[in-house]
Coordinates of C-alpha atoms and ligand atoms in Angstrom, one line a residue:
M1 CA 59.1 -42.6 -96.0
N2 CA 61.3 -39.8 -97.2
P3 CA 64.9 -41.2 -97.7
A4 CA 67.9 -39.5 -95.9
W5 CA 71.7 -40.5 -95.4
W6 CA 71.2 -40.7 -91.7
K7 CA 68.5 -43.3 -92.1
E8 CA 70.9 -45.4 -94.3
A9 CA 73.8 -45.0 -92.5
I10 CA 75.6 -47.5 -90.0
V11 CA 77.6 -45.5 -87.1
Y12 CA 80.8 -46.6 -85.5
Q13 CA 81.0 -45.3 -82.0
V14 CA 84.8 -44.4 -80.9
Y15 CA 85.6 -43.5 -77.4
P16 CA 88.7 -41.7 -78.2
R17 CA 90.5 -42.2 -75.0
S18 CA 90.5 -46.0 -75.4
F19 CA 90.7 -46.4 -79.1
K20 CA 94.4 -45.9 -80.1
D21 CA 97.3 -44.1 -78.7
G22 CA 99.3 -42.4 -81.3
N23 CA 102.2 -41.0 -79.1
G24 CA 102.7 -43.4 -76.5
D25 CA 101.4 -41.5 -73.3
G26 CA 98.8 -44.1 -72.7
V27 CA 95.9 -42.1 -73.7
G28 CA 94.0 -42.7 -77.0
D29 CA 94.1 -39.6 -79.4
L30 CA 93.2 -38.4 -82.7
R31 CA 96.3 -39.4 -84.4
G32 CA 95.6 -42.9 -83.1
I33 CA 92.2 -42.7 -84.8
I34 CA 93.7 -41.2 -88.1
E35 CA 96.1 -44.4 -87.9
K36 CA 93.0 -46.7 -87.9
L37 CA 90.6 -45.1 -90.6
D38 CA 91.4 -47.8 -93.0
Y39 CA 90.3 -50.4 -90.3
I40 CA 87.2 -48.3 -89.8
Q41 CA 86.4 -48.1 -93.4
S42 CA 86.9 -51.7 -93.6
L43 CA 84.0 -52.3 -91.5
G44 CA 81.5 -51.1 -93.9
V45 CA 80.2 -48.3 -91.7
D46 CA 79.3 -45.0 -92.8
A47 CA 79.8 -42.5 -90.0
V48 CA 82.0 -42.4 -87.0
W49 CA 80.5 -41.0 -83.7
L50 CA 83.1 -39.5 -81.5
N51 CA 82.7 -39.1 -77.7
P52 CA 83.6 -35.6 -76.7
I53 CA 87.1 -34.4 -77.6
F54 CA 86.9 -30.9 -76.4
K55 CA 89.0 -29.3 -73.6
S56 CA 88.0 -30.6 -70.4
P57 CA 89.4 -31.4 -66.9
N58 CA 88.1 -35.1 -67.4
D59 CA 86.0 -35.4 -64.4
D60 CA 83.7 -37.4 -66.5
G61 CA 85.4 -38.8 -69.5
G62 CA 85.3 -35.4 -71.3
Y63 CA 81.5 -34.8 -70.6
D64 CA 82.7 -31.8 -68.7
I65 CA 83.9 -29.3 -71.3
S66 CA 85.7 -26.3 -70.3
D67 CA 86.3 -24.8 -73.9
Y68 CA 84.0 -25.8 -76.7
Y69 CA 86.1 -24.4 -79.2
S70 CA 89.2 -26.4 -78.6
I71 CA 90.7 -29.9 -78.7
Q72 CA 91.6 -31.8 -75.6
P73 CA 95.3 -31.4 -75.4
E74 CA 95.7 -35.1 -74.5
F75 CA 93.7 -35.9 -77.8
G76 CA 95.8 -33.5 -80.1
T77 CA 95.5 -30.1 -81.8
M78 CA 92.8 -28.6 -84.0
Q79 CA 95.4 -29.7 -87.0
D80 CA 95.0 -33.2 -86.2
F81 CA 91.2 -32.6 -85.9
N82 CA 91.1 -31.2 -89.4
E83 CA 93.4 -34.0 -90.9
L84 CA 91.0 -36.6 -89.2
L85 CA 88.1 -34.9 -90.7
A86 CA 89.7 -34.8 -94.1
G87 CA 90.7 -38.3 -93.7
L88 CA 87.1 -39.5 -92.9
H89 CA 85.7 -37.5 -95.6
Q90 CA 88.2 -39.0 -98.2
R91 CA 87.0 -42.4 -97.3
K92 CA 83.2 -41.3 -97.7
L93 CA 82.7 -41.5 -93.9
K94 CA 80.7 -38.7 -92.0
L95 CA 81.8 -37.6 -88.6
I96 CA 79.2 -37.1 -85.8
M97 CA 80.5 -35.0 -82.8
D98 CA 79.2 -35.3 -79.2
L99 CA 78.1 -32.0 -77.9
V100 CA 77.3 -31.5 -74.1
L101 CA 75.2 -28.7 -73.8
N102 CA 73.1 -29.5 -70.8
H103 CA 76.3 -28.6 -68.6
S104 CA 79.6 -27.4 -68.8
S105 CA 82.8 -27.9 -66.7
D106 CA 83.1 -25.8 -63.5
E107 CA 86.4 -24.7 -65.0
H108 CA 84.7 -23.3 -67.9
P109 CA 85.3 -19.4 -67.9
W110 CA 81.5 -18.9 -67.9
F111 CA 81.2 -20.8 -64.7
Q112 CA 84.3 -19.1 -63.2
E113 CA 82.7 -15.9 -63.8
S114 CA 79.1 -16.9 -62.7
R115 CA 80.4 -17.9 -59.2
K116 CA 82.0 -14.6 -58.5
S117 CA 79.1 -12.5 -57.6
K118 CA 75.3 -12.4 -57.6
D119 CA 75.4 -9.5 -60.4
N120 CA 77.9 -10.9 -62.4
P121 CA 76.8 -10.9 -66.2
Y122 CA 77.4 -14.6 -66.3
R123 CA 75.3 -15.6 -63.1
D124 CA 72.4 -16.5 -65.2
Y125 CA 74.2 -18.9 -67.5
Y126 CA 73.7 -21.4 -64.6
F127 CA 71.2 -22.2 -61.9
W128 CA 71.9 -20.4 -58.6
K129 CA 69.6 -20.5 -55.4
P130 CA 69.7 -19.9 -51.7
G131 CA 69.5 -22.9 -49.6
K132 CA 66.6 -23.9 -47.3
Q133 CA 67.8 -23.2 -43.8
E134 CA 71.0 -25.5 -43.7
S135 CA 69.8 -27.6 -46.7
P136 CA 69.8 -27.5 -50.4
P137 CA 66.9 -25.8 -52.5
N138 CA 65.3 -29.1 -53.0
N139 CA 65.5 -32.8 -52.5
W140 CA 66.9 -33.8 -56.0
P141 CA 69.5 -36.3 -56.3
S142 CA 72.3 -36.3 -58.8
F143 CA 72.9 -39.0 -61.3
F144 CA 76.3 -39.7 -59.7
G145 CA 75.0 -39.8 -56.2
G146 CA 74.4 -37.3 -53.4
S147 CA 72.4 -33.9 -54.0
A148 CA 72.2 -32.4 -57.2
W149 CA 73.1 -28.9 -55.6
Q150 CA 76.4 -27.8 -54.5
W151 CA 76.9 -24.9 -51.8
D152 CA 79.4 -22.4 -52.9
E153 CA 80.9 -20.3 -50.1
L154 CA 81.9 -17.3 -52.2
T155 CA 78.3 -16.0 -52.7
G156 CA 76.6 -18.2 -50.2
E157 CA 74.4 -20.0 -52.8
Y158 CA 73.9 -23.5 -54.2
Y159 CA 74.3 -24.4 -58.1
L160 CA 72.5 -27.2 -59.9
H161 CA 74.3 -30.0 -61.2
L162 CA 72.5 -33.1 -62.4
F163 CA 75.6 -35.0 -62.8
S164 CA 78.8 -34.5 -60.9
R165 CA 79.5 -31.1 -59.0
K166 CA 82.0 -30.4 -61.6
Q167 CA 79.3 -30.4 -64.3
P168 CA 77.1 -27.3 -63.4
D169 CA 73.9 -27.3 -65.4
L170 CA 73.5 -24.6 -68.1
N171 CA 70.7 -22.4 -67.8
W172 CA 68.8 -22.4 -71.3
E173 CA 66.1 -19.9 -70.1
N174 CA 68.7 -17.3 -70.8
P175 CA 68.7 -16.2 -74.3
V176 CA 72.2 -15.1 -74.4
L177 CA 73.5 -18.6 -73.3
R178 CA 71.2 -19.9 -76.1
D179 CA 73.0 -17.7 -78.6
E180 CA 76.5 -18.9 -77.3
I181 CA 75.3 -22.6 -77.9
N182 CA 74.0 -21.8 -81.4
K183 CA 77.5 -20.1 -82.0
L184 CA 79.5 -22.9 -80.9
M185 CA 77.5 -25.5 -83.1
K186 CA 77.9 -23.2 -86.2
F187 CA 81.6 -23.1 -85.5
W188 CA 81.8 -27.1 -85.9
L189 CA 79.3 -27.5 -88.7
D190 CA 81.3 -24.6 -90.6
K191 CA 84.3 -27.1 -90.3
G192 CA 82.2 -29.7 -92.0
V193 CA 81.1 -32.0 -89.3
D194 CA 78.1 -34.0 -90.5
G195 CA 76.4 -34.7 -87.3
L196 CA 75.7 -34.0 -83.7
R197 CA 75.1 -36.2 -80.9
L198 CA 73.4 -33.9 -78.2
D199 CA 74.2 -35.3 -74.7
V200 CA 71.3 -35.4 -72.2
I201 CA 69.2 -33.1 -74.4
S202 CA 66.1 -34.4 -72.6
A203 CA 67.1 -32.1 -69.6
I204 CA 67.9 -28.8 -71.1
S205 CA 64.5 -27.3 -70.1
K206 CA 64.1 -27.3 -66.5
R207 CA 61.3 -27.0 -64.3
T208 CA 62.4 -23.5 -62.9
D209 CA 60.1 -23.8 -59.8
F210 CA 62.2 -26.8 -58.8
P211 CA 59.5 -29.0 -57.2
E212 CA 60.6 -31.6 -54.9
T213 CA 60.8 -35.1 -56.1
D214 CA 58.2 -37.5 -54.7
T215 CA 59.6 -40.8 -55.4
A216 CA 62.7 -42.8 -54.4
D217 CA 62.9 -44.4 -57.9
F218 CA 65.7 -42.6 -59.6
N219 CA 64.4 -43.2 -63.2
E220 CA 61.0 -42.0 -62.3
T221 CA 62.6 -38.9 -60.8
I222 CA 64.4 -38.3 -64.1
R223 CA 61.1 -38.7 -66.0
K224 CA 59.0 -36.5 -64.0
F225 CA 61.4 -33.9 -62.8
Y226 CA 64.4 -33.8 -65.0
A227 CA 63.4 -34.7 -68.6
N228 CA 60.9 -33.3 -70.9
G229 CA 60.8 -29.8 -69.4
P230 CA 58.2 -27.2 -70.3
R231 CA 60.2 -25.4 -73.0
L232 CA 61.9 -28.3 -74.4
K233 CA 60.2 -28.4 -77.8
E234 CA 60.9 -24.5 -78.0
F235 CA 64.6 -24.9 -77.6
I236 CA 64.8 -27.7 -79.9
K237 CA 63.1 -25.8 -82.5
E238 CA 65.0 -22.7 -82.1
A239 CA 68.4 -24.6 -82.5
R240 CA 67.0 -26.2 -85.6
A241 CA 65.6 -23.1 -87.3
K242 CA 68.8 -21.0 -86.3
V243 CA 71.4 -23.6 -86.9
W244 CA 70.9 -27.1 -88.0
N245 CA 68.4 -26.3 -91.1
H246 CA 71.4 -24.4 -92.6
Y247 CA 73.4 -27.6 -92.9
D248 CA 73.0 -31.1 -93.9
V249 CA 73.4 -32.3 -90.4
M250 CA 72.2 -35.4 -88.7
T251 CA 71.0 -34.7 -85.3
V252 CA 70.4 -37.5 -82.5
G253 CA 69.5 -36.4 -79.2
E254 CA 70.4 -38.5 -76.1
G255 CA 68.6 -38.6 -72.7
P256 CA 67.1 -40.9 -70.1
G257 CA 63.5 -40.0 -69.5
I258 CA 62.3 -40.0 -73.0
T259 CA 59.2 -42.3 -73.5
P260 CA 57.5 -43.6 -76.5
Q261 CA 54.8 -41.1 -75.7
N262 CA 56.6 -37.8 -75.3
S263 CA 59.4 -38.9 -77.8
M264 CA 57.3 -37.3 -80.5
D265 CA 58.0 -33.7 -78.7
Y266 CA 61.7 -34.4 -80.0
L267 CA 61.0 -35.7 -83.4
D268 CA 58.8 -33.3 -85.4
E269 CA 60.0 -33.6 -88.9
H270 CA 60.2 -29.8 -89.4
H271 CA 61.1 -28.6 -86.1
G272 CA 62.7 -31.4 -84.2
L273 CA 65.6 -33.6 -83.9
N274 CA 66.0 -36.5 -86.6
M275 CA 66.4 -39.3 -84.0
I276 CA 66.7 -39.9 -80.3
F277 CA 68.4 -42.6 -78.3
H278 CA 66.1 -44.3 -76.0
F279 CA 66.9 -46.3 -72.9
G280 CA 64.0 -48.7 -72.9
H281 CA 66.2 -51.9 -73.0
M282 CA 69.2 -50.2 -71.2
F283 CA 67.1 -49.4 -68.0
M284 CA 65.1 -52.7 -68.2
D285 CA 67.5 -54.3 -65.5
Q286 CA 67.6 -51.3 -63.4
G287 CA 65.8 -51.4 -60.0
P288 CA 64.6 -48.2 -58.0
G289 CA 68.2 -47.6 -57.0
G290 CA 69.4 -47.1 -60.7
R291 CA 72.3 -48.7 -62.2
F292 CA 74.0 -50.3 -59.1
D293 CA 70.7 -51.8 -58.1
P294 CA 70.3 -54.4 -60.9
I295 CA 67.1 -56.5 -61.4
P296 CA 66.6 -59.5 -63.6
W297 CA 65.2 -58.9 -67.2
S298 CA 63.4 -61.1 -69.5
M299 CA 63.4 -61.6 -73.3
K300 CA 59.8 -60.9 -73.5
D301 CA 60.3 -57.6 -72.0
F302 CA 63.4 -57.1 -74.2
K303 CA 61.4 -57.8 -77.3
A304 CA 58.5 -55.5 -76.3
V305 CA 60.9 -52.6 -76.1
F306 CA 61.9 -53.0 -79.8
K307 CA 58.1 -53.2 -80.7
T308 CA 56.9 -50.3 -78.6
W309 CA 59.5 -48.1 -79.9
D310 CA 59.3 -49.2 -83.4
D311 CA 55.4 -48.5 -83.2
A312 CA 56.2 -44.9 -82.0
F313 CA 58.6 -44.1 -84.6
L314 CA 56.1 -45.4 -87.3
E315 CA 54.1 -42.4 -86.3
K316 CA 56.7 -39.8 -86.5
G317 CA 60.7 -39.6 -86.7
W318 CA 63.0 -42.4 -87.1
G319 CA 64.6 -44.9 -84.7
S320 CA 68.0 -45.6 -83.7
V321 CA 69.2 -49.0 -82.5
F322 CA 72.1 -49.8 -80.1
L323 CA 73.0 -52.6 -77.9
G324 CA 75.8 -50.8 -75.8
N325 CA 77.8 -47.8 -75.7
H326 CA 80.2 -46.1 -73.4
D327 CA 77.7 -45.8 -70.6
F328 CA 76.6 -49.5 -70.5
P329 CA 78.2 -52.9 -70.2
R330 CA 79.5 -54.7 -73.3
M331 CA 76.7 -56.1 -75.5
V332 CA 78.1 -59.8 -75.5
S333 CA 78.4 -59.8 -71.7
R334 CA 74.9 -58.2 -71.2
W335 CA 72.6 -59.9 -73.7
G336 CA 74.5 -62.8 -74.8
N337 CA 76.7 -65.4 -73.2
D338 CA 80.4 -64.4 -73.1
H339 CA 81.5 -67.9 -72.0
M340 CA 80.1 -70.9 -73.9
Y341 CA 78.7 -69.1 -76.6
W342 CA 80.8 -66.0 -76.9
N343 CA 81.4 -66.3 -80.7
E344 CA 77.9 -67.3 -81.4
S345 CA 76.1 -64.9 -79.3
A346 CA 78.2 -61.9 -80.4
K347 CA 77.3 -62.7 -84.0
L348 CA 73.8 -63.2 -82.9
L349 CA 73.6 -59.4 -81.6
C350 CA 75.3 -58.0 -84.6
T351 CA 72.7 -59.8 -86.6
L352 CA 69.9 -58.2 -84.5
L353 CA 71.6 -54.6 -84.4
L354 CA 72.0 -54.7 -88.1
S355 CA 68.7 -56.1 -89.2
M356 CA 66.3 -53.9 -87.0
R357 CA 64.5 -51.0 -88.3
G358 CA 66.4 -47.7 -87.1
T359 CA 70.0 -46.4 -87.6
P360 CA 72.5 -48.9 -86.0
F361 CA 75.0 -47.6 -83.8
I362 CA 77.7 -50.0 -83.0
F363 CA 80.3 -49.5 -80.1
M364 CA 83.9 -49.8 -80.9
G365 CA 85.1 -53.5 -79.8
D366 CA 81.7 -55.0 -80.0
E367 CA 82.7 -55.8 -83.6
I368 CA 85.1 -58.3 -82.3
G369 CA 83.0 -59.3 -79.2
M370 CA 84.9 -57.5 -76.5
T371 CA 83.5 -58.6 -73.1
N372 CA 83.0 -56.8 -69.7
T373 CA 86.1 -56.4 -67.6
R374 CA 86.3 -57.3 -63.9
L375 CA 87.4 -55.0 -61.1
D376 CA 88.5 -56.5 -57.9
S377 CA 88.5 -53.3 -55.9
V378 CA 86.3 -50.1 -56.4
S379 CA 89.7 -48.3 -56.4
E380 CA 90.5 -49.7 -59.8
S381 CA 87.5 -48.0 -61.2
Q382 CA 88.3 -44.9 -63.5
D383 CA 84.5 -43.8 -63.6
I384 CA 83.3 -41.1 -61.2
E385 CA 79.9 -42.8 -61.5
T386 CA 81.3 -45.8 -59.8
Q387 CA 83.4 -44.0 -57.4
N388 CA 80.6 -41.7 -56.1
G389 CA 78.2 -44.6 -56.2
W390 CA 80.4 -46.4 -53.8
R391 CA 80.6 -43.5 -51.4
E392 CA 76.8 -43.5 -51.3
A393 CA 76.8 -47.3 -50.9
Q394 CA 78.9 -47.1 -47.9
K395 CA 76.4 -44.8 -46.0
V396 CA 73.9 -47.5 -46.4
G397 CA 76.0 -50.2 -45.2
I398 CA 76.8 -52.2 -48.4
T399 CA 80.0 -54.1 -48.6
E400 CA 82.6 -53.6 -51.2
S401 CA 82.0 -57.1 -52.5
E402 CA 78.5 -56.8 -52.9
F403 CA 79.0 -53.3 -54.5
L404 CA 81.7 -54.8 -56.9
K405 CA 79.0 -57.4 -57.9
A406 CA 76.7 -54.6 -59.3
V407 CA 79.7 -52.9 -60.7
N408 CA 81.0 -55.7 -62.5
Y409 CA 77.5 -56.3 -63.9
A410 CA 76.6 -52.9 -64.8
G411 CA 79.5 -50.4 -64.4
R412 CA 80.6 -48.1 -67.2
D413 CA 84.5 -49.3 -66.9
N414 CA 83.4 -52.4 -68.6
A415 CA 82.9 -50.7 -72.0
R416 CA 85.8 -48.3 -71.6
T417 CA 88.8 -50.8 -71.5
P418 CA 91.3 -50.1 -74.4
M419 CA 90.6 -51.5 -77.8
Q420 CA 92.2 -54.8 -78.2
W421 CA 94.1 -54.7 -81.5
N422 CA 96.5 -57.4 -81.1
P423 CA 98.1 -60.1 -78.8
G424 CA 101.3 -58.1 -78.3
E425 CA 102.2 -55.5 -75.6
Q426 CA 99.3 -53.7 -74.3
A427 CA 97.2 -55.2 -76.9
G428 CA 98.7 -52.7 -79.5
F429 CA 96.8 -50.0 -77.9
T430 CA 99.7 -48.1 -76.6
T431 CA 103.4 -48.2 -76.4
G432 CA 103.2 -46.7 -73.0
I433 CA 101.2 -47.5 -69.9
P434 CA 97.5 -47.5 -70.7
W435 CA 95.3 -45.0 -68.9
M436 CA 93.0 -47.8 -67.8
Q437 CA 93.9 -51.5 -67.5
L438 CA 93.3 -53.7 -70.4
N439 CA 90.8 -56.5 -70.3
P440 CA 93.1 -59.4 -69.3
N441 CA 91.5 -61.4 -72.2
Y442 CA 93.3 -59.2 -74.8
N443 CA 95.6 -62.0 -75.9
R444 CA 92.6 -64.0 -76.9
I445 CA 90.2 -61.6 -78.3
H446 CA 91.8 -59.0 -80.6
V447 CA 91.4 -57.6 -84.1
H448 CA 94.5 -59.2 -85.5
A449 CA 93.5 -62.9 -85.0
Q450 CA 89.9 -62.1 -86.3
E451 CA 91.1 -60.3 -89.4
D452 CA 92.7 -63.5 -90.7
E453 CA 89.9 -65.8 -89.7
T454 CA 87.0 -66.1 -92.2
N455 CA 84.5 -67.2 -89.5
S456 CA 85.5 -64.4 -86.9
I457 CA 82.9 -62.1 -85.3
L458 CA 84.7 -59.2 -87.1
N459 CA 84.2 -60.9 -90.6
Y460 CA 80.6 -61.8 -89.6
F461 CA 80.0 -58.1 -88.7
R462 CA 81.5 -57.0 -92.1
G463 CA 79.1 -59.5 -93.6
M464 CA 76.1 -58.0 -91.9
T465 CA 77.0 -54.5 -92.9
Q466 CA 77.2 -55.4 -96.7
L467 CA 74.1 -57.2 -96.4
R468 CA 72.1 -54.2 -94.9
K469 CA 73.7 -51.9 -97.6
A470 CA 72.7 -54.5 -100.5
N471 CA 69.1 -54.6 -99.2
P472 CA 67.2 -51.4 -98.5
V473 CA 64.3 -53.4 -97.0
L474 CA 66.6 -53.9 -94.0
T475 CA 66.7 -49.9 -93.8
Y476 CA 63.3 -49.0 -94.9
G477 CA 61.1 -52.0 -94.6
T478 CA 58.8 -52.4 -91.7
Y479 CA 59.2 -54.4 -88.8
R480 CA 56.9 -57.2 -88.1
P481 CA 57.7 -59.4 -85.1
F482 CA 55.8 -62.5 -84.5
D483 CA 55.7 -65.3 -81.6
T484 CA 56.4 -62.3 -79.3
G485 CA 55.5 -64.1 -76.3
N486 CA 58.1 -66.7 -76.8
D487 CA 61.0 -66.5 -74.0
T488 CA 64.1 -67.2 -76.2
L489 CA 63.4 -66.7 -79.7
F490 CA 63.4 -63.4 -81.4
L491 CA 61.8 -63.6 -84.7
F492 CA 60.7 -60.9 -87.3
F493 CA 60.1 -59.9 -90.8
R494 CA 61.1 -56.8 -92.5
E495 CA 59.0 -56.0 -95.5
R496 CA 58.8 -53.5 -98.3
Q497 CA 56.8 -53.6 -101.5
Q498 CA 58.1 -57.0 -103.2
E499 CA 61.1 -57.4 -100.7
K500 CA 60.7 -59.6 -97.6
M501 CA 63.4 -60.9 -95.1
L502 CA 63.0 -63.1 -92.0
I503 CA 65.3 -62.8 -89.1
V504 CA 65.6 -65.7 -86.7
L505 CA 67.5 -65.3 -83.4
N506 CA 67.9 -68.0 -80.7
F507 CA 68.7 -66.3 -77.4
S508 CA 69.5 -69.3 -75.6
N509 CA 72.0 -72.1 -74.7
Q510 CA 69.5 -74.7 -75.8
V511 CA 68.6 -76.1 -79.2
A512 CA 65.0 -74.8 -80.2
N513 CA 62.4 -75.4 -82.9
L514 CA 61.1 -72.6 -85.2
P515 CA 57.4 -72.5 -85.2
N516 CA 55.7 -74.1 -88.2
Q517 CA 54.4 -70.9 -89.7
V518 CA 57.8 -69.9 -90.8
I519 CA 58.9 -73.1 -92.5
P520 CA 57.8 -71.9 -96.0
F521 CA 60.3 -69.0 -95.5
L522 CA 63.3 -70.9 -94.7
T523 CA 64.8 -71.6 -98.3
N524 CA 67.1 -68.8 -99.1
R525 CA 69.5 -68.3 -96.2
L526 CA 71.6 -65.1 -96.8
I527 CA 73.8 -65.2 -93.6
G528 CA 74.1 -67.2 -90.5
N529 CA 76.5 -67.8 -87.7
Y530 CA 76.4 -71.6 -88.0
P531 CA 77.1 -73.7 -91.0
E532 CA 73.8 -74.7 -92.6
G533 CA 72.5 -77.7 -90.9
K534 CA 70.0 -80.7 -92.1
S535 CA 66.9 -79.5 -90.5
P536 CA 66.3 -75.8 -91.0
Q537 CA 63.7 -75.6 -88.4
E538 CA 66.1 -76.5 -85.6
L539 CA 68.2 -73.8 -84.2
Q540 CA 71.3 -74.2 -82.4
P541 CA 72.1 -72.3 -79.2
W542 CA 72.5 -68.5 -80.1
E543 CA 72.0 -69.3 -83.8
A544 CA 71.0 -66.5 -86.0
R545 CA 70.0 -66.4 -89.6
V546 CA 68.7 -64.1 -92.1
Y547 CA 66.5 -65.3 -95.0
S548 CA 65.3 -63.7 -98.1
C549 CA 61.6 -64.6 -98.6
K550 CA 60.9 -63.0 -101.9
Ligands
ISL601 O1 74.0 -44.4 -68.0 C1 72.9 -43.8 -67.6 C2 72.1 -44.3 -66.4 O2 72.9 -44.8 -65.4 C3 72.2 -42.7 -68.1 O3 71.4 -42.2 -67.4 C4 73.4 -41.7 -68.5 O4 73.9 -41.3 -67.3 C5 72.5 -40.5 -69.1 O5 72.1 -41.1 -70.3 C6 73.5 -39.3 -69.5 O6 74.7 -39.8 -70.2 C7 75.6 -39.0 -71.0 O7 75.9 -37.8 -70.2 C8 76.7 -37.9 -69.1 C9 77.8 -38.8 -69.3 O8 78.5 -39.2 -68.0 C10 77.7 -40.0 -70.1 O9 78.9 -40.5 -70.4 C11 76.8 -39.4 -71.4 O10 76.5 -40.4 -72.2 C12 76.9 -36.7 -68.5 O11 77.3 -35.9 -69.4
CA602 CA1 98.1 -40.2 -76.6

C-alpha cells in the first residue's frame, strides 16, 4: 500500500451558503469561512471540501455553473478566494474544490450560443435531438422529476438535462469541449488548489444512441443508462494524463450508479481517479421511486455495504467514507437516535467514520450533532429536487402531508440549514435574515456550548481525529469485521503488522453484550462515549469504544 497524503487526510465539507455569513446579507460566503479557519483547524482535519463557489444562477445550490472562472458574487471575489486559500495553506490545510463538469448552467455562454442555431460552433457542446412526433427523443427521466429532455422553441429540438432544465448536460464526445474542461481545471490547479471533487463523474460518457430505459426503478435506470458509459475510462484517463498528473492533486469522483464491480473502471492507479464516493449505504433506504420513496433498512445491510466496498478497494484504488453530505439527511437523524440518545449516537457515528478504512469526509455541523430540520409545508423547501418532486407527486395523487413525511425523512434541506454557532440571534450565522430557516433547535445545539464542555460531541470528534492521526493502523490497517449477522452490533478490527485495534459500536437503544471472542481484547480502551463501566462486556445504548489490542 503506497502512502499518500490524501489517504491520510480527514476532510471537512463546507456548504458555503450555510456556513458563515461575513457581510450580513443572510448568505454564507468566503469571508465567513475565513473568519472560521481557526475553528476548522481546531477540529484536527487536514482538508476542506467546498461545495461549488463558481458563478451560478443558483438553480441547484451552485451545481449549475455559468462561469467556471469566477466566484459567485454572493460568495465574494477572487481576492477573497486567494485569501481563503492562503489562510488554509498557512494552517497546513488543503483545499478541495467541487467541479461540476457533467453539465453547466443554461446561462453559461456556451449554452446561450449552442441554443442559437443548429450550425452554431457551440451546438455540439451539448446534446440536441429532434423529438419523436410530439414527444421527447426517449423516455429518460430526470433526477429532479419529469423528462430529462427539454424542448427548445428556437431551433425546434430538445436538449438533454439529467438534472434540472437549467443544467444541460455537456457533450464530452466533443474534443473541443474536453479541451475547455482541461483548461479550466488547470486554471484552478495553477492557483494552488489541492484537490478536485468531480460532480456526477459517473455520467460524463453518454450512450449516444440514447436507448429507452426499460425499468421503472430510478436507481436502476441510473446504473444501466446514465452511469458508466462506453467512453468513461477513456475520458478519465485523458484528464489524468493531460491535467491531474502534472499536479499533486487529489481527485475524488462522485456519482450514483457506481457499483463495486464497475468502480475499478474509475480507479486505475495510473490512469484513474484516486477515489470515488459510492452510495451503497445512501441508497439503501430508497425504493423504486428514489429519494421520496423511502423503504426500511437494516443494520445487516448497512454493514454489508462497508464490507463489500472495502473488499472492492482492497483490489484497487482507495475508499472514501461518509455518513452524510449536502445531498442527504443529517447523519445522527438517519443512522442514530436524535432524541433519546442524541449525544451518544452522534459520538458513535463519529467513531465509525474515523475508524473505518478509507478517507473520512465529515459534513459541517455533524461534528456538533446537528439534526434534521422539519418543513411544515413544501413551500418552505429551498431545494429544487423537493419542489420538482412535489410537482410530480401531485400528478399521482400524493397528498402534501404524505409527501412531507418523505421530505422530512430524506430531503436535502435537512443538511442545508445554517451552521449553528451560538444561541444568539440567528445562531451566529448571520446578522441579517438567513437565506434558509435555521433549525429551531439552534439554541440547544451549537458550537459555543460544546467548546466549553469536555464531554461534548465536538470534543469527542476532536478526540477521534487525534486518535486517527496518532495511529496509522486506523488509516492503513486492514478492515476485519466479525459477527456480521448481528442486528445491532457493529464490530471490527483494524490490523497492520504489530498494530491492532478493536472497534465496538452498539447501534441500538438497548443494552447489549459483546460476544465472548472479544473479551481478551477489552483491556486497553483508548476512547469511548461512556465512562468506563464495571463490566466491559456490556455495552450501553449507542455505546462506542475503541481498544488497542497490541
Ligand atoms: O442525492 C442523490 C439521490 O437522490 C444523488 O443521486 C445525487 O443527486 C447525485 O449523486 C448527484 O449529486 C450531485 O450533483 C447534483 C447536485 O444537485 C448535487 O448536490 C450533487 O452532489 C447535480 O449537479
Ligand atoms: Ca454574505
